[in-house]
Short mmCIF file of C-alpha atoms in Angstrom, two decimals:
data_model
loop_
_atom_site.label_atom_id
_atom_site.label_comp_id
_atom_site.label_asym_id
_atom_site.label_seq_id
_atom_site.Cartn_x
_atom_site.Cartn_y
_atom_site.Cartn_z
CA UNK U 706 -12.55 23.93 -10.34
CA UNK U 707 -8.69 22.38 -9.72
CA UNK U 708 -7.53 20.80 -13.10
CA UNK U 709 -6.35 17.42 -12.71
CA UNK U 710 -5.25 15.25 -15.57
CA UNK U 711 -5.23 11.56 -14.66
CA UNK U 712 -3.14 10.80 -17.46
CA UNK U 713 -0.27 12.85 -16.52
CA UNK U 714 0.45 10.67 -13.44
CA UNK U 715 4.26 10.10 -13.06
CA UNK U 716 5.46 7.32 -13.42
CA UNK U 717 2.76 5.34 -14.95
CA UNK U 718 2.42 1.73 -14.40
CA UNK U 719 0.53 -0.78 -16.94
CA UNK U 720 -0.94 -3.52 -14.45
CA UNK U 721 -2.38 -6.46 -16.23
CA UNK U 722 -5.71 -8.14 -15.30
CA UNK U 723 -3.62 -10.62 -13.14
CA UNK U 724 -2.18 -7.76 -11.14
CA UNK U 725 -2.70 -8.53 -7.47
CA UNK U 726 -1.31 -6.27 -4.42
CA UNK U 727 -2.37 -6.53 -1.15
CA UNK U 728 -1.90 -3.05 0.85
CA UNK U 729 -2.37 -3.97 4.60
CA UNK U 730 -2.96 -0.90 7.67
CA UNK U 731 -0.76 -2.84 9.88
CA UNK U 732 -1.46 -5.10 13.20
CA UNK U 733 -3.00 -7.49 11.00
CA UNK U 734 -4.03 -10.99 12.80
CA UNK U 735 -1.27 -13.24 12.66
CA UNK U 736 -2.71 -15.66 15.94
CA UNK U 737 -6.35 -16.40 15.15
CA UNK U 738 -8.13 -16.30 11.60
CA UNK U 739 -5.31 -14.71 9.91
CA UNK U 740 -7.89 -13.97 7.15
CA UNK U 741 -5.51 -11.29 5.64
CA UNK U 742 -2.40 -13.44 5.46
CA UNK U 743 -4.40 -16.41 4.51
CA UNK U 744 -5.60 -14.33 1.42
CA UNK U 745 -2.07 -13.30 0.59
CA UNK U 746 -1.25 -17.13 0.88
CA UNK U 747 -3.56 -18.54 -1.04
CA UNK U 748 -3.33 -15.76 -4.00
CA UNK U 749 0.57 -16.68 -4.22
CA UNK U 750 -0.21 -20.56 -4.88
CA UNK U 751 -1.26 -21.91 -1.61
CA UNK U 752 0.37 -25.17 -0.82
CA UNK U 753 2.49 -24.53 -4.06
CA UNK U 754 3.58 -20.63 -2.79
CA UNK U 755 7.00 -19.71 -2.67
CA UNK U 756 7.09 -16.57 -0.52
CA UNK U 757 9.99 -14.00 -0.40
CA UNK U 758 9.73 -11.85 2.99
CA UNK U 759 11.42 -8.42 2.97
CA UNK U 760 11.82 -7.33 6.43
CA UNK U 761 13.93 -4.35 5.97
CA UNK U 762 11.70 -1.67 7.18
CA UNK U 763 12.20 -3.62 10.46
CA UNK U 764 14.44 -2.62 13.13
CA UNK U 765 14.78 -6.16 13.99
CA UNK U 766 14.45 -7.67 10.45
CA UNK U 767 15.59 -11.36 11.47
CA UNK U 768 13.30 -11.44 14.36
CA UNK U 769 10.25 -10.04 12.04
CA UNK U 770 11.28 -12.26 9.17
CA UNK U 771 11.70 -15.39 10.87
CA UNK U 772 7.86 -14.94 12.33
CA UNK U 773 6.18 -14.23 8.81
CA UNK U 774 8.54 -17.22 7.67
CA UNK U 775 6.89 -19.47 10.91
CA UNK U 776 3.37 -18.21 9.70
CA UNK U 777 3.54 -19.16 6.12
CA UNK U 778 5.17 -22.18 6.87
CA UNK U 779 2.34 -23.42 9.31
CA UNK U 780 0.05 -22.37 6.26
CA UNK U 781 1.83 -24.91 4.23
CA UNK U 782 4.04 -22.66 1.81
CA UNK U 783 6.47 -24.58 -0.53
CA UNK U 784 9.13 -22.38 0.40
CA UNK U 785 9.76 -19.39 2.55
CA UNK U 786 12.55 -17.30 1.62
CA UNK U 787 13.96 -14.24 3.88
CA UNK U 788 15.54 -11.28 1.65
CA UNK U 789 17.55 -9.70 4.43
CA UNK U 790 18.56 -6.57 2.90
CA UNK U 791 20.24 -4.19 5.34
CA UNK U 792 22.73 -2.20 2.92
CA UNK U 793 21.67 -0.76 -0.45
CA UNK U 794 23.96 -2.42 -2.30
CA UNK U 795 22.55 -5.46 -1.81
CA UNK U 796 19.39 -4.79 -3.69
CA UNK U 797 21.91 -4.87 -6.68
CA UNK U 798 23.20 -8.17 -6.15
CA UNK U 799 22.00 -10.93 -8.71
CA UNK U 800 21.60 -13.75 -5.92
CA UNK U 801 18.65 -11.65 -4.31
CA UNK U 802 16.79 -11.53 -7.79
CA UNK U 803 17.73 -15.18 -8.69
CA UNK U 804 15.89 -15.81 -5.53
CA UNK U 805 12.80 -14.10 -7.32
CA UNK U 806 12.72 -16.59 -10.45
CA UNK U 807 11.03 -19.30 -8.60
CA UNK U 808 8.62 -16.93 -6.43
CA UNK U 809 4.88 -16.46 -6.32
CA UNK U 810 4.73 -13.88 -3.62
CA UNK U 811 6.50 -11.07 -2.00
CA UNK U 812 5.42 -9.80 1.50
CA UNK U 813 6.82 -6.50 2.90
CA UNK U 814 6.82 -6.00 6.57
CA UNK U 815 6.23 -2.90 8.71
CA UNK U 816 8.87 -0.80 10.62
CA UNK U 817 9.94 2.30 9.05
CA UNK U 818 9.08 3.36 5.39
CA UNK U 819 11.95 5.79 4.87
CA UNK U 820 14.34 2.97 5.61
CA UNK U 821 12.31 0.54 3.37
CA UNK U 822 12.61 3.09 0.44
CA UNK U 823 16.42 3.89 0.98
CA UNK U 824 17.20 0.40 0.69
CA UNK U 825 14.88 -0.61 -2.08
CA UNK U 826 13.98 2.49 -4.30
CA UNK U 827 15.60 2.24 -7.79
CA UNK U 828 17.38 -1.14 -7.35
CA UNK U 829 17.55 -3.82 -9.82
CA UNK U 830 15.80 -5.80 -7.06
CA UNK U 831 13.21 -3.61 -6.98
CA UNK U 832 12.29 -3.18 -10.75
CA UNK U 833 12.33 -7.00 -11.06
CA UNK U 834 9.74 -7.19 -8.61
CA UNK U 835 7.79 -4.19 -10.23
CA UNK U 836 8.06 -6.05 -13.68
CA UNK U 837 6.81 -9.36 -12.06
CA UNK U 838 4.04 -7.38 -10.24
CA UNK U 839 3.14 -5.72 -13.74
CA UNK U 840 3.08 -8.73 -15.42
CA UNK U 841 1.02 -10.70 -12.63
CA UNK U 842 3.74 -13.38 -12.14
CA UNK U 843 3.84 -12.43 -8.55
CA UNK U 844 1.43 -11.35 -5.55
CA UNK U 845 2.70 -8.52 -3.58
CA UNK U 846 1.83 -7.54 0.05
CA UNK U 847 2.98 -4.81 2.27
CA UNK U 848 1.75 -3.90 5.87
CA UNK U 849 2.05 -0.70 7.97
CA UNK U 850 5.53 0.77 6.38
CA UNK U 851 5.22 -1.84 3.45
CA UNK U 852 2.03 -0.19 2.62
CA UNK U 853 2.69 3.36 2.98
CA UNK U 854 5.39 2.82 0.27
CA UNK U 855 3.17 2.05 -2.32
CA UNK U 856 2.39 4.96 -3.92
CA UNK U 857 4.45 7.27 -6.02
CA UNK U 858 3.81 10.00 -3.38
CA UNK U 859 4.49 8.72 0.36
CA UNK U 860 3.70 9.87 3.62
CA UNK U 861 7.07 9.74 5.39
CA UNK U 862 5.69 10.84 8.96
CA UNK U 863 3.51 13.66 10.61
CA UNK U 864 1.21 14.15 13.42
CA UNK U 865 -2.36 13.54 14.02
CA UNK U 866 -5.49 14.78 15.87
CA UNK U 867 -5.54 18.03 14.69
CA UNK U 868 -7.33 20.11 11.58
CA UNK U 869 -6.15 19.80 8.23
CA UNK U 870 -2.65 22.05 8.03
CA UNK U 871 0.73 21.25 5.89
CA UNK U 872 2.71 21.04 8.97
CA UNK U 873 0.76 17.75 9.80
CA UNK U 874 2.56 15.54 7.01
CA UNK U 875 5.90 15.07 5.86
CA UNK U 876 5.98 14.16 1.93
CA UNK U 877 8.63 12.17 -0.11
CA UNK U 878 8.79 9.83 -3.08
CA UNK U 879 7.64 6.14 -2.26
CA UNK U 880 8.32 2.88 -4.45
CA UNK U 881 5.59 3.82 -6.88
CA UNK U 882 4.03 0.59 -7.10
CA UNK U 883 0.57 2.09 -7.03
CA UNK U 884 1.32 5.90 -8.30
CA UNK U 885 -2.18 7.22 -8.35
CA UNK U 886 -2.73 6.90 -4.56
CA UNK U 887 -1.32 7.78 -1.23
CA UNK U 888 -1.53 5.42 1.03
CA UNK U 889 -1.96 6.14 5.15
CA UNK U 890 -1.95 3.22 7.47
CA UNK U 891 -3.22 2.36 11.00
CA UNK U 892 -5.81 4.95 9.82
CA UNK U 893 -8.56 5.62 12.00
CA UNK U 894 -6.87 3.60 14.75
CA UNK U 895 -4.17 6.67 15.01
CA UNK U 896 -6.46 9.54 13.93
CA UNK U 897 -4.65 10.24 10.49
CA UNK U 898 -7.66 11.49 8.68
CA UNK U 899 -6.67 15.19 8.62
CA UNK U 900 -2.99 14.13 7.78
CA UNK U 901 -4.41 12.29 4.62
CA UNK U 902 -6.66 15.44 3.58
CA UNK U 903 -3.51 17.71 3.96
CA UNK U 904 -1.49 15.24 1.61
CA UNK U 905 -4.23 15.06 -0.85
CA UNK U 906 -4.76 18.92 -0.76
CA UNK U 907 -1.29 19.14 -2.06
CA UNK U 908 -1.60 16.12 -4.79
CA UNK U 909 -5.18 16.78 -6.24
CA UNK U 910 -4.43 14.39 -8.94
CA UNK U 911 -4.29 11.38 -6.52
CA UNK U 912 -6.68 9.38 -4.40
CA UNK U 913 -5.97 8.96 -0.98
CA UNK U 914 -6.59 5.49 0.75
CA UNK U 915 -6.68 5.26 4.38
CA UNK U 916 -6.38 1.77 5.85
CA UNK U 917 -7.22 0.78 9.36
CA UNK U 918 -5.10 -1.80 11.42
CA UNK U 919 -6.36 -5.82 10.49
CA UNK U 920 -7.88 -4.32 7.31
CA UNK U 921 -6.54 -4.54 3.73
CA UNK U 922 -6.71 -2.93 0.69
CA UNK U 923 -6.83 -5.47 -2.23
CA UNK U 924 -6.06 -4.08 -5.60
CA UNK U 925 -6.96 -6.30 -8.33
CA UNK U 926 -6.65 -5.68 -11.82
CA UNK U 927 -6.11 -2.20 -13.32
CA UNK U 928 -7.60 -0.27 -10.41
CA UNK U 929 -10.24 -2.27 -8.63
CA UNK U 930 -10.08 -2.27 -4.47
CA UNK U 931 -11.85 -4.64 -2.51
CA UNK U 932 -11.91 -4.58 1.04
CA UNK U 933 -10.95 -7.36 3.50
CA UNK U 934 -10.59 -7.42 7.32
CA UNK U 935 -12.12 -6.18 10.66
CA UNK U 936 -11.85 -2.04 9.99
CA UNK U 937 -12.29 0.16 6.95
CA UNK U 938 -10.59 2.01 3.99
CA UNK U 939 -11.46 5.30 3.66
CA UNK U 940 -10.90 6.84 0.02
CA UNK U 941 -10.23 10.52 -0.26
CA UNK U 942 -11.50 11.62 -3.61
CA UNK U 943 -10.29 15.20 -4.86
CA UNK U 944 -11.86 14.42 -8.25
CA UNK U 945 -14.65 17.15 -7.83
CA UNK U 946 -12.64 19.83 -5.78
CA UNK U 947 -13.01 23.24 -6.93
CA UNK U 948 -11.33 25.45 -4.18
CA UNK U 949 -8.48 24.89 -1.76
CA UNK U 950 -6.53 27.64 0.07
CA UNK U 951 -3.57 24.98 0.22
CA UNK U 952 -1.03 26.86 -1.96
CA UNK U 953 -2.20 30.35 0.08
CA UNK U 954 -1.55 29.85 3.53
CA UNK U 955 1.18 28.91 5.98
CA UNK U 956 2.09 25.64 7.18
CA UNK U 957 0.67 25.78 10.43
CA UNK U 958 -2.60 27.56 9.42
CA UNK U 959 -5.68 25.33 8.74
CA UNK U 960 -6.90 24.34 5.41
CA UNK U 961 -9.81 24.77 3.38
CA UNK U 962 -10.85 22.28 0.79
CA UNK U 963 -14.38 22.52 -1.32
CA UNK U 964 -16.41 19.38 -2.69
CA UNK U 965 -14.06 16.80 -1.46
CA UNK U 966 -15.39 13.51 -1.65
CA UNK U 967 -15.07 11.09 1.06
CA UNK U 968 -16.04 7.12 1.07
CA UNK U 969 -15.83 4.78 3.84
CA UNK U 970 -15.40 1.19 2.81
CA UNK U 971 -15.92 -2.01 5.02
CA UNK U 972 -15.67 -5.67 4.38
CA UNK U 973 -16.58 -6.59 0.73
CA UNK U 974 -16.99 -3.19 -0.41
CA UNK U 975 -15.17 -2.22 -3.80
CA UNK U 976 -13.99 1.14 -5.45
CA UNK U 977 -12.90 1.30 -8.87
CA UNK U 978 -10.22 3.98 -9.37
CA UNK U 979 -10.07 4.98 -13.10
CA UNK U 980 -14.26 5.32 -12.69
CA UNK U 981 -14.18 6.73 -8.99
CA UNK U 982 -17.11 4.42 -8.92
CA UNK U 983 -18.68 2.51 -5.60
CA UNK U 984 -19.71 -1.20 -5.80
CA UNK U 985 -21.42 -2.77 -2.72
CA UNK U 986 -21.98 -6.70 -2.57
CA UNK U 987 -25.06 -7.87 -3.80
CA UNK U 988 -26.17 -9.92 -0.62
CA UNK U 989 -26.20 -6.55 1.31
CA UNK U 990 -28.22 -4.75 -1.26
CA UNK U 991 -31.01 -7.73 -1.23
CA UNK U 992 -30.90 -7.74 2.83
#
């Protein structure tokens, strides 16, 4: 069996029981029920919510920032700020950190995850956000690119629709908010199962989390995931893998991986990362 050590994950993150992180697969409903955005708004304090929007991943940060500001203002947020960070040095400016003092929620938009990481990784602003998230002082959400950056290992790009092989995926370092997972977004919508399996075969001490569009993996406390939205969350668990040819084949050759566990979760289903256990809603069991 391939040996993994859950305690060796780097960097380690200690989350409080109040920690709440919404990891959204992209294209969440912004017009009708807005269930996922409404959940973020409610968890951030409802009408007492003071929300910071970080649109830095977008090529049009002003436009996307204003769009989310309008949504949260329509919901009745007490205050909405746009942290329009376009240069890395801005993440070191105390003015942005001061804006976080009153915030109860931070929302990272979609766009380019590489751009988002290049602007925010290891900045005082990001360190402050991480600390507040760990303490349960703010609710954090990220959609699309804002979801991809959540892990320590991040999928920067790649292909789809092929058998698992190393050429399918480009890996780099993310923001490390949820270091135990590797996130892929727009998951079944863009046929990304093979690339997430490829990423996990090279990093068998992590868990893959593939999130469909208009779907959210809601992380609470110390590793409990609950599914919200219309699609599915796919869990790729390599904990019982006993063989993969990943270290031995060329980048374009297909991968083999034995005893990989795959779970497909829908609305209300829960998965507990520390125990790798599943929880089905009681009403479904009694139906």
